Coordinates of C-alpha atoms in Angstrom, one line a residue:
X185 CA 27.7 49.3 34.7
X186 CA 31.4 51.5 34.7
X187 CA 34.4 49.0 33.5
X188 CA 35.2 48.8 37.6
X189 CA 31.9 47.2 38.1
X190 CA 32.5 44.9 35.3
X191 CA 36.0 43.8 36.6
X192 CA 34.8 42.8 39.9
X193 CA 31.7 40.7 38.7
X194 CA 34.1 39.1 36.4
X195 CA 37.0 38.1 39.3
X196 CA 34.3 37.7 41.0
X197 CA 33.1 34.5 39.1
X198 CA 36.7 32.9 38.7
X199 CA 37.5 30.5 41.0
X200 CA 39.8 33.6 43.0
X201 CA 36.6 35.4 43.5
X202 CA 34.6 31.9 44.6
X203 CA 38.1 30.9 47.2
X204 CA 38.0 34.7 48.6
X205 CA 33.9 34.7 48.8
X206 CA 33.6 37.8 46.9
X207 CA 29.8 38.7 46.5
X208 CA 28.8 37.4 43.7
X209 CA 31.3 34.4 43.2
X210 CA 28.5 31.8 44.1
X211 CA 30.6 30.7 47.1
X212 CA 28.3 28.8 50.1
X213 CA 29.0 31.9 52.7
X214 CA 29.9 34.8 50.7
X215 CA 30.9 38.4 52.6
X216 CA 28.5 40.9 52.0
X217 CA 29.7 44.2 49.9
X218 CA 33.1 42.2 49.2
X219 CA 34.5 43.7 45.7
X220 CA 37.6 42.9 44.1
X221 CA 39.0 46.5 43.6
X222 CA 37.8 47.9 47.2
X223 CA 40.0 44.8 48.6
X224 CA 42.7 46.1 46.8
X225 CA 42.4 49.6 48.1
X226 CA 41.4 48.8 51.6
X227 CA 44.7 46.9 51.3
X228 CA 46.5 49.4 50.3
X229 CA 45.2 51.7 53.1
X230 CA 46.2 48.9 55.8
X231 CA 50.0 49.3 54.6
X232 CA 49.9 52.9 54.4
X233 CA 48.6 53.0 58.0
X234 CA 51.0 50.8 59.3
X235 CA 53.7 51.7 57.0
X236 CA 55.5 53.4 59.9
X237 CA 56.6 49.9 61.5
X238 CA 59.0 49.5 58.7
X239 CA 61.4 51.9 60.3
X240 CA 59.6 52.4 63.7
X241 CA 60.7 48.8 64.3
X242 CA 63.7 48.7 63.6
X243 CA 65.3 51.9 65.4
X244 CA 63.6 50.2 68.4
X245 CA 65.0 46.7 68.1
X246 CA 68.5 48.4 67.3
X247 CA 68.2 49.9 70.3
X248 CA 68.9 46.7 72.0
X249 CA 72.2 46.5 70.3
X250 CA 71.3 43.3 68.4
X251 CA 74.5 41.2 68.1
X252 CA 77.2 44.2 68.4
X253 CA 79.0 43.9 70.8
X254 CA 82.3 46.0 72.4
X255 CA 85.4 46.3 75.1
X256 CA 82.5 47.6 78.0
X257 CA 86.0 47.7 80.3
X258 CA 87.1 50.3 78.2
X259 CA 84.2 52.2 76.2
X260 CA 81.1 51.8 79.1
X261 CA 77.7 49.6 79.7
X262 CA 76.4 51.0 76.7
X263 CA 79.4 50.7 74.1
X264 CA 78.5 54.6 72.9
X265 CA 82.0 55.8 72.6
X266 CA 82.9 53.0 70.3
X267 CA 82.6 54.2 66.5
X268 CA 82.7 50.3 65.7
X269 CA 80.1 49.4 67.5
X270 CA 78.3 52.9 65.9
X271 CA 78.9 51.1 62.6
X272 CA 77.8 47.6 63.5
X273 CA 74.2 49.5 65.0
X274 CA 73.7 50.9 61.3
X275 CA 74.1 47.3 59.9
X276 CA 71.6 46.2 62.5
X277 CA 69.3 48.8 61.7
X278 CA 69.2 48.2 57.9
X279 CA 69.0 44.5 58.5
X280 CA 65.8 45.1 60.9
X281 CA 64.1 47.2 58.0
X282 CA 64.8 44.3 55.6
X283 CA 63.4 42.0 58.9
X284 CA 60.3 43.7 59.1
X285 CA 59.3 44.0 55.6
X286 CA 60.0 40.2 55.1
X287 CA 58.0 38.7 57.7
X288 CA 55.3 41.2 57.9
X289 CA 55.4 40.1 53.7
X290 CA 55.3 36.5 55.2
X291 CA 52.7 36.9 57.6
X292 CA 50.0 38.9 55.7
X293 CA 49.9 36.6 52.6
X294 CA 49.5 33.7 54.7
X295 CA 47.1 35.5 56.7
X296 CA 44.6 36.3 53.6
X297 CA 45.5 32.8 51.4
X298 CA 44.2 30.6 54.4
X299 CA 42.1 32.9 56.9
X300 CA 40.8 35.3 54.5
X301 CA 40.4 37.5 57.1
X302 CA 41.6 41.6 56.5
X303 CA 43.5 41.3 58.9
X304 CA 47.6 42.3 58.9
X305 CA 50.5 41.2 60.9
X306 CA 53.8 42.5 61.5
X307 CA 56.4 42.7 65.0
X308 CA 53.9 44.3 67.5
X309 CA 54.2 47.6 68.7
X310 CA 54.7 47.3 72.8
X311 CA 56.0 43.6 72.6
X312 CA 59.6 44.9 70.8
X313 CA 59.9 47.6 73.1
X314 CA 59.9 45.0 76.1
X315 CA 61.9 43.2 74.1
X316 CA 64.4 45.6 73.6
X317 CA 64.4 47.5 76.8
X318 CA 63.4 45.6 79.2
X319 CA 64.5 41.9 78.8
X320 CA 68.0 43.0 76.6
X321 CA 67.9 46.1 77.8
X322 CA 69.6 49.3 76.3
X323 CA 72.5 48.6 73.9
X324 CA 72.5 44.9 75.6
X325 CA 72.7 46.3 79.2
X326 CA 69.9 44.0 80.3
X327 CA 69.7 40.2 81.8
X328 CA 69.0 38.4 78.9
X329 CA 71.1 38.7 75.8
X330 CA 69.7 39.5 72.3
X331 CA 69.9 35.6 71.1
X332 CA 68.7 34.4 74.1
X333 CA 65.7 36.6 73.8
X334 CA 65.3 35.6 70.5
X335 CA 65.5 31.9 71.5
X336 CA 62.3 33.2 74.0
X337 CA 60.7 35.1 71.2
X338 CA 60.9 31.2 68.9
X339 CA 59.6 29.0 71.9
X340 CA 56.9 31.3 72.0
X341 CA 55.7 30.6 68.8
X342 CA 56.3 27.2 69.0
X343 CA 53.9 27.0 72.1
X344 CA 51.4 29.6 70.4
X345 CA 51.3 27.2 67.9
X346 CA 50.3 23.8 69.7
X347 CA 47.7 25.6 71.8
X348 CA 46.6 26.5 68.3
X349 CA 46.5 22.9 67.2
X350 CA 44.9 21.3 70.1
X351 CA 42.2 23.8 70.2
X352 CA 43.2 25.8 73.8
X353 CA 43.5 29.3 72.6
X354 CA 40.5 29.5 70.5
X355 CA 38.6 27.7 73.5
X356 CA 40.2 30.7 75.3
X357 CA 39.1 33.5 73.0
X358 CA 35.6 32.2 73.0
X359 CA 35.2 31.9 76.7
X360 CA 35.4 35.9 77.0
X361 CA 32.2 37.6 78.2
X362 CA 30.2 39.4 75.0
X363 CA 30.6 42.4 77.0
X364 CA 34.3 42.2 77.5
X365 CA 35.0 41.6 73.6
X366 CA 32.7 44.6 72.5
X367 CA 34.4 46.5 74.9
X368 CA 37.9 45.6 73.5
X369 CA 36.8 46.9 70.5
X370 CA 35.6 50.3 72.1
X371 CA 39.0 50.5 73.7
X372 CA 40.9 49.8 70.8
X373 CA 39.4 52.8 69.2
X374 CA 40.4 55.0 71.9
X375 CA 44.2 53.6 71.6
X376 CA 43.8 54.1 68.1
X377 CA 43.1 57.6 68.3
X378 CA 45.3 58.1 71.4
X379 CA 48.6 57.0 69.5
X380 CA 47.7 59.2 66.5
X381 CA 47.5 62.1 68.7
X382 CA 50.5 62.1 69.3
X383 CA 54.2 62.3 68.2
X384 CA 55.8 58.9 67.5
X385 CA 53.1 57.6 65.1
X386 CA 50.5 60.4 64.6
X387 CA 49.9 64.5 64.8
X388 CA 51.9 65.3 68.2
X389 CA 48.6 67.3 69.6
X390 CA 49.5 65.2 72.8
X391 CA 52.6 65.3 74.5
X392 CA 53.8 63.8 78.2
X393 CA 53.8 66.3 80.9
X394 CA 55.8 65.5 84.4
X395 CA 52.6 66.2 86.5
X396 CA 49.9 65.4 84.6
X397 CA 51.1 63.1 82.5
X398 CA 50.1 64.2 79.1
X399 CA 48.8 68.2 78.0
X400 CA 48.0 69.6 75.1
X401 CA 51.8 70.3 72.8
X402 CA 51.9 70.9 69.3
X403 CA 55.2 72.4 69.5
X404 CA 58.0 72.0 67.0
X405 CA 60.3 69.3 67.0
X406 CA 63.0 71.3 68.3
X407 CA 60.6 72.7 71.5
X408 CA 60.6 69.1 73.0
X409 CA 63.0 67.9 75.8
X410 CA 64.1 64.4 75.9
X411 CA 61.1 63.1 77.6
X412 CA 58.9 64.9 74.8
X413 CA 57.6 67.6 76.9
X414 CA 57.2 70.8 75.1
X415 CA 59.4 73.7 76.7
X416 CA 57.7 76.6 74.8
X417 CA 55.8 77.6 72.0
X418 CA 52.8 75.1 72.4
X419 CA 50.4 74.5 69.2
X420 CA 52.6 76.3 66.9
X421 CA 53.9 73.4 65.3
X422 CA 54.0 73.3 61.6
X423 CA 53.4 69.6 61.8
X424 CA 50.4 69.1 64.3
X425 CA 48.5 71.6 62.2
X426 CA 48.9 70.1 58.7
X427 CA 48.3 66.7 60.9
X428 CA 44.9 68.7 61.9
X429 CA 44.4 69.9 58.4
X430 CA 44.7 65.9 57.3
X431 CA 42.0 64.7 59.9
X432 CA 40.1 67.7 58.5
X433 CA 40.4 66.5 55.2
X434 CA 39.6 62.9 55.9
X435 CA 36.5 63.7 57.9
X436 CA 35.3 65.8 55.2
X437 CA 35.6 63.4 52.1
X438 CA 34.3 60.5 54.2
X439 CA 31.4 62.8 55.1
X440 CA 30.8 62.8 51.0
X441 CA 31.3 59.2 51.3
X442 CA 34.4 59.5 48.5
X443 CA 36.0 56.4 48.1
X444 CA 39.9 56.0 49.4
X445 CA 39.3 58.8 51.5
X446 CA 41.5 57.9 54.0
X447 CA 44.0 56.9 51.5
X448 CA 43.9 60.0 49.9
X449 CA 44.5 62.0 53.0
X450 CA 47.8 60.2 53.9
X451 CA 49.0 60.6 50.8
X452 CA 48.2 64.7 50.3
X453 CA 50.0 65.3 53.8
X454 CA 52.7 63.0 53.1
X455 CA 53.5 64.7 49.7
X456 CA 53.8 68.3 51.2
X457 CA 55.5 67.3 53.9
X458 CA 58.7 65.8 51.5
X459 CA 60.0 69.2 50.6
X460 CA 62.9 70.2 52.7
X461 CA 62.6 73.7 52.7
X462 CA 59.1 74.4 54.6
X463 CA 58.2 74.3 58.3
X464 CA 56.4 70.9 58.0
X465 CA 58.9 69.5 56.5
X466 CA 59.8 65.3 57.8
X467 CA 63.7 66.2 56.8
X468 CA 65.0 69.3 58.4
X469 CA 68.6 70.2 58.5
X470 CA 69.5 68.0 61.0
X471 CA 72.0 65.3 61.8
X472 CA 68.8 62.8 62.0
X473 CA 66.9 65.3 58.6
X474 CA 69.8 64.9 56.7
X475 CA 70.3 60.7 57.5
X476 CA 66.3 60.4 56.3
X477 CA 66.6 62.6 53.7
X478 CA 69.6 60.7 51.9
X479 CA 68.0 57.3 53.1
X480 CA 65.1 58.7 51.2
X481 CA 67.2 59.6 48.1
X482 CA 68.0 56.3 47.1
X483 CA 64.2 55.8 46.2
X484 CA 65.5 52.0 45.5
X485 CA 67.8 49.9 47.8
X486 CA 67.8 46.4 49.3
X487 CA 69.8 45.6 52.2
X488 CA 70.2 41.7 52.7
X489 CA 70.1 40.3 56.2
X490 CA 74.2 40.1 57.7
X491 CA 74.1 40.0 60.8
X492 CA 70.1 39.0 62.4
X493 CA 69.4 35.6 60.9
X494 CA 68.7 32.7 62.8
X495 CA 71.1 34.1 65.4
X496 CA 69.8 31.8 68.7
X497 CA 71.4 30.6 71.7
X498 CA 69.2 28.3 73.1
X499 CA 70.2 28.7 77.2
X500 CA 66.9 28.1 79.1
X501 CA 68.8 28.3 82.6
X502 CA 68.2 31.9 83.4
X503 CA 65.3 32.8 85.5
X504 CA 64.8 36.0 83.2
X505 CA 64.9 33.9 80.3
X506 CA 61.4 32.2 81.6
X507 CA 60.3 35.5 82.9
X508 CA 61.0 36.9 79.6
X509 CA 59.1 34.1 77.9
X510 CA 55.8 34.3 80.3
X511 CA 55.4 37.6 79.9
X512 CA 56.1 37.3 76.3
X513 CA 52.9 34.4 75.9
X514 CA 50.5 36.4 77.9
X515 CA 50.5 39.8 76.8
X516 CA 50.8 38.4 73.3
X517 CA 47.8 36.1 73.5
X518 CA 45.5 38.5 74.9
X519 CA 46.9 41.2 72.7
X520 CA 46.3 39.5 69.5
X521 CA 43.3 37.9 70.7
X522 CA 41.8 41.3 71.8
X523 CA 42.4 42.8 68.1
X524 CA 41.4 39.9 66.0
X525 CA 38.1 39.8 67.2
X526 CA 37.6 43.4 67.7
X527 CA 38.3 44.0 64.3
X528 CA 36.1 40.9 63.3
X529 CA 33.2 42.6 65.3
X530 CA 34.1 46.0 63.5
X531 CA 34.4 43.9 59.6
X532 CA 31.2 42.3 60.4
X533 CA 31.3 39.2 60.5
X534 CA 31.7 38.1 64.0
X535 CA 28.8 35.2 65.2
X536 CA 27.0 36.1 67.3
X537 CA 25.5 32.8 68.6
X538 CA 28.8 31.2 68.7
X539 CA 30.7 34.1 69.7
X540 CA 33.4 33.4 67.1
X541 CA 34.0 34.7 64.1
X542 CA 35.2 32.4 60.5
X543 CA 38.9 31.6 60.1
X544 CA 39.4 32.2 63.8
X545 CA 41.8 28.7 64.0
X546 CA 43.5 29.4 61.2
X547 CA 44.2 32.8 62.3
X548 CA 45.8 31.7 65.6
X549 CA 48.0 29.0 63.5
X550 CA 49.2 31.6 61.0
X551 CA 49.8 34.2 63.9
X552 CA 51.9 31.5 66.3
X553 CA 53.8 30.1 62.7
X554 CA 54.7 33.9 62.0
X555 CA 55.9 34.7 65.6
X556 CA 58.9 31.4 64.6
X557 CA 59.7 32.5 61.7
X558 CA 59.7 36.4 62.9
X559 CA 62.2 35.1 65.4
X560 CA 64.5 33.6 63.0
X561 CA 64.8 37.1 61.2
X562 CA 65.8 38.5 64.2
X563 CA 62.4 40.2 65.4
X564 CA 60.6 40.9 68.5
X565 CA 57.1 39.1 68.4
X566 CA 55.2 38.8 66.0
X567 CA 50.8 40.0 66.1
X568 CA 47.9 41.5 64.7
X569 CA 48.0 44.9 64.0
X570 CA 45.0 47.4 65.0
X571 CA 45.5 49.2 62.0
X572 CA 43.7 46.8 59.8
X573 CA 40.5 48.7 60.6
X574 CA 41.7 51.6 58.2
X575 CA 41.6 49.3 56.0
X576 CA 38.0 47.4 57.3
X577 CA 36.7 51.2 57.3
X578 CA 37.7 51.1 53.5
X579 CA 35.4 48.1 52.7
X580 CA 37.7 45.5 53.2
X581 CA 36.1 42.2 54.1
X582 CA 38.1 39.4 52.5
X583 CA 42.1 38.1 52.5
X584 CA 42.3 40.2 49.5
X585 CA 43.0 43.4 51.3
X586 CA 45.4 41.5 53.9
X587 CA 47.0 39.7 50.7
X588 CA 47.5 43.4 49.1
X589 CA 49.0 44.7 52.1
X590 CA 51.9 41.5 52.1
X591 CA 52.8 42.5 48.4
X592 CA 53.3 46.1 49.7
X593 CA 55.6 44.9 52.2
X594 CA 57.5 42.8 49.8
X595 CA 57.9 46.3 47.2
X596 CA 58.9 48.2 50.5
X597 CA 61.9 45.4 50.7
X598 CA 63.0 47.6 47.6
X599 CA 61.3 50.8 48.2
X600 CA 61.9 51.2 51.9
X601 CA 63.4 54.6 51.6
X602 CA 59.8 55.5 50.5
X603 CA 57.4 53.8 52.8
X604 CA 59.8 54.7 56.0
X605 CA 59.4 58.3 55.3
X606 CA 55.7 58.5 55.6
X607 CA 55.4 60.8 58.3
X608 CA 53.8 60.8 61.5
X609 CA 51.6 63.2 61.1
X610 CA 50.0 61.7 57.6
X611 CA 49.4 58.9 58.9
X612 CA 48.2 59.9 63.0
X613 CA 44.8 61.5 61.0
X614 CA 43.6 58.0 59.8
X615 CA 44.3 56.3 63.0
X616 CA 42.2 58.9 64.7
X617 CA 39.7 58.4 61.9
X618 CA 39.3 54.4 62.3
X619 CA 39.1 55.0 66.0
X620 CA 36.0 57.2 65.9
X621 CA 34.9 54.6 63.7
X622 CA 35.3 51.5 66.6
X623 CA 33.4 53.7 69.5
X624 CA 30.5 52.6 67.1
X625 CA 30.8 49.4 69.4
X626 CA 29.7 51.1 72.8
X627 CA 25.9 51.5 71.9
X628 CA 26.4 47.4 71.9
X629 CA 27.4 47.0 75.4
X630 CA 25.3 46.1 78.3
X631 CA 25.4 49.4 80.7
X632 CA 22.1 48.5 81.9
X633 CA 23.6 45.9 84.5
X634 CA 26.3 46.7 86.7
X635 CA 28.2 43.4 86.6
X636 CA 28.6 43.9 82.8
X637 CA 29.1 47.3 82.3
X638 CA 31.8 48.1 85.0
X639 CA 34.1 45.0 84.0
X640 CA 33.5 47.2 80.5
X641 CA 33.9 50.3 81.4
X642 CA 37.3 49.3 83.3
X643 CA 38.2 47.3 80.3
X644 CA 37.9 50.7 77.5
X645 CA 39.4 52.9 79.7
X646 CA 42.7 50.0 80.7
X647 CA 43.6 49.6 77.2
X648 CA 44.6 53.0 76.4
X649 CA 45.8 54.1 79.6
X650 CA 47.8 51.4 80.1
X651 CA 48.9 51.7 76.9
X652 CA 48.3 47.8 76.0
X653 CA 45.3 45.4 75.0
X654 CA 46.3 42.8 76.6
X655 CA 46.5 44.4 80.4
X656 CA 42.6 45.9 79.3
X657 CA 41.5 42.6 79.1
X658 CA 43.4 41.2 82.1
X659 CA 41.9 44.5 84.1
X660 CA 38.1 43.7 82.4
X661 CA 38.2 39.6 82.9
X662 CA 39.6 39.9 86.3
X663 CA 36.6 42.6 87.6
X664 CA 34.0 40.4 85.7
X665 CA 35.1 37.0 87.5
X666 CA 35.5 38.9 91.0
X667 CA 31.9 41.0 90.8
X668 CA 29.9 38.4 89.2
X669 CA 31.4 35.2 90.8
X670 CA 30.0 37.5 94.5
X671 CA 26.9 37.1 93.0
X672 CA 26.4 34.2 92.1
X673 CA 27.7 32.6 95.0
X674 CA 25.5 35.0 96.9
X675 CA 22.4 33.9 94.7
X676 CA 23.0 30.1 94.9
X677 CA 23.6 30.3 98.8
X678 CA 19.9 32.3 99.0
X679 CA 18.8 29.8 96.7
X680 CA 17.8 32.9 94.6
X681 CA 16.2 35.1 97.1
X682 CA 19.5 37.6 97.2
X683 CA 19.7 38.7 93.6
X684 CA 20.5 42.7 92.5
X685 CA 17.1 44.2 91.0
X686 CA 17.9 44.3 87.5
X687 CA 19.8 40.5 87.5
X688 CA 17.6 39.6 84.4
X689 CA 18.9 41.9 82.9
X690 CA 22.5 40.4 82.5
X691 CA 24.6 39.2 79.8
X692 CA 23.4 35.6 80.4
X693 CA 27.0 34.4 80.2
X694 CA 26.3 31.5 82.9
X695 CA 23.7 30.2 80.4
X696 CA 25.8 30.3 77.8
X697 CA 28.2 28.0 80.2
X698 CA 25.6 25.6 81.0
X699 CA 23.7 25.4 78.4
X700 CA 26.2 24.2 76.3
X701 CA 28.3 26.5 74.5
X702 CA 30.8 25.8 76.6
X703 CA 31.0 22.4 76.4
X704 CA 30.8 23.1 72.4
X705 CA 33.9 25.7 72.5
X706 CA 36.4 22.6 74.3
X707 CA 38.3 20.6 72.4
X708 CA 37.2 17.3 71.8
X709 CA 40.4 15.3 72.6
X710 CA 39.9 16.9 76.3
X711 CA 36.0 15.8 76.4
X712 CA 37.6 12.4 75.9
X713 CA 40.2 12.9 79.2

């Protein structure tokens, strides 16, 4: 038995180990191959993975101008020729790093102390780019004005969490077809891998094409237009190849099954890509180089929040202001609903009887309490982030590895300038990684019958290509109601003698219904109505 061994038996055996249910702690239910120092490296791996949010984050939300504001008369809709309002942006972006490191902090430790689930949140990609493009628009060009939104973004929550409370959205998340939630998973892998193929958070192999839609880049930076199309020199960027080199890397060593394989790739290609004077360096000299590179320099900073807190105004009058808030509650609901249990599906331990999986209502509370708070910081909403199955891939299986991943976030309060200059292309090899990883899922689904497979097929393929998990799921649920509600309203008008060949062959989803388990999955205070 090596020293590692003997530290896990022991925290094991203390009543950490027995809360967590680390294997061998004596708990009632305990999660199979859960050990102390893989938590803490799976949750490592999590933040690493999803380190790029940290400044991702906040140049988006500082797009929308936050609560700057300037003479439009004189300077223009979008305040750019005013250097004050230049200066006020930086302010705003420094507070949205501190932002984002805070509540993600927030939001993963309470995520692993009461779920124990692996399972990390911070402000969800897609949700603050609607935030800040579409409903405040550009530099506050839009409808709906930064506090206002924010004021949206905190009813949200508030709703999130009494649907919580009362039992609707879990009653919700367990009403989705088998087929449907296996598929998420499936799909998710695919968005995985898509987004670390290309340039914002991964490799840049794929760029956008005005025909097409995407091609084959690989270009250097300075080869791409403003749209991200590469003009010239395609797959002779310095970047995408030591990107390749990384997934290279990864595959091999988990091939050997090494341990922190995926950890150790990110942080090889992030280490020779700091040097400035290489062609795969993440600081050329630039105007936007040299801003990262000094950002970088200071190694330790803390910025405290001036100008984002609590900064609401609570005017529910505007019709974009519900529109706003709609949108925000059901993308987010299916979003994080979509991950949560994909990722409990690819953790295993997801019930298969029940169709549920344990913490699942403290999740959901912890999820709509951190959206609240998020908003009082000054951040778009607030949701489960796929990249937790980096860290599931690692072996994590308990609220260790989410806990782990919250302290990360609380150093990166104080060593942002390090964690925001992982680049793209370190981390784009591990999403890829964890993606191939979820297609494990698809073998599970039920392509024998039609009615199950399509609605799963359509549900795989919406996710990426839509670019969002929660309009998958609306594209999946929607086809599965329409095709098999046809049937059976065909078979119960035949009184069975209209059927499709292989109908025994179905997901038996309607048993499930009357047999019980959906009487089980609604709250009781409604069975009481």
């Amino acid at each position: 038995m090596t020293w590692i061994d003997k530290v896990n038996s022991r925290v094991a055996r203390t009543p950490f180990g027995r809360w967590f249910r680390l294997e061998g702690s004596g708990a009632k239910i305990e999660r199979a191959g859960s050990k102390f120092s893989v938590e803490l490296r799976a949750g490592l791996t999590t933040f690493i993975a999803m380190a790029y949010i940290i400044s991702t984050n906040a140049l988006i939300l500082t797009d929308s101008g936050g609560t700057c504001d300037c003479d439009r008369e004189r300077y223009g809709p979008t305040c750019d020729a005013d250097p004050a309002y230049s200066s006020c942006l930086q302010e705003i972006k420094l507070d949205m790093i501190t932002a984002t490191c805070a509540i993600s902090c927030m939001a993963c430790i309470l995520m692993g102390s009461l779920a124990n689930l692996p399972i990390a949140l911070a402000p969800g990609m897609g949700l603050n780019a609607y935030f800040a493009y579409t409903v405040v628009g550009y530099h506050g060009t839009g409808k709906v004005s930064y506090r206002n939104a924010l004021a949206a973004v905190c009813i949200e929550g508030l709703i999130f969490f009494v649907l919580s409370v009362v039992g609707l959205r879990q009653w919700f998340a367990r009403l989705i077809p088998l087929s449907l939630k296996t598929a998420t998973a499936s799909g998710i892998g695919i968005y995985l891998a898509f987004i670390g193929l290309q340039s914002s958070a991964g490799i840049g192999l794929i760029t956008s094409n005005s025909s097409t839609l995407v091609e084959l880049g690989g270009c250097p930076p300075q080869y791409r237009d403003a749209n991200n199309v590469c003009t010239a020199h395609h797959m002779e960027g310095g970047p995408t190849w030591l990107g390749v080199l990384g997934l290279m890397l990864v595959g091999t060593m988990l091939l050997y099954r090494l341990k922190g394989a995926i950890l150790i790739g990110i942080v090889i290609i992030a280490i020779i890509s700091w040097p400035r004077p290489t062609a795969v360096t993440y600081f050329p000299y630039t105007p936007s180089g040299d801003e990262a590179f000094n950002f970088f320099k200071k190694v330790v900073t803390f910025h405290p929040i001036k100008r984002t807190l609590a900064e609401f105004h609570w005017d529910l009058s505007s019709g974009d202001f519900w529109i706003a808030l709609i949108t925000f509650l059901y993308v987010d609901i299916l979003d994080c609903t979509g991950t949560m249990f994909s990722m409990a599906k690819f953790g295993g331990y997801m019930d298969d009887r029940t169709q549920d999986f344990e913490g699942s209502s403290m999740a959901f509370l912890v999820d709509s309490a951190s959206i609240t708070i998020g908003s009082a910081f000054g951040s778009s909403p607030v949701t489960a982030f796929i990249e937790s199955g980096a860290g599931i891939a690692e072996g994590g299986r308990t609220g260790i590895t989410t806990m782990v991943t919250g302290i990360m976030f609380f150093i990166a309060l104080f060593f942002a300038p390090i964690f925001a200059s992982f680049p793209p292309w370190a981390t784009g090899p591990a999403l890829i990684t964890v993606g191939s990883m979820m297609m494990t899922n698809v073998l599970q689904i039920n392509w024998k019958y039609i009615g199950d497979g399509l609605p799963a097929f359509i549900t795989i393929i919406m996710i990426p290509f839509g670019y969002s998990i929660g309009y998958g799921l609306i594209a999946g649920i929607g086809s599965f109601i329409f095709i098999n509600t046809v049937v059976f309203v065909i078979y119960k008008l035949s009184r069975g003698r209209i059927a499709p060949p292989n109908f025994d062959q179905r997901d038996d989803w309607i048993g499930f219904v009357t047999r019980g388990g959906f009487k089980s999955n609604v709250p009781s205070w409604i069975l009481r109505l």
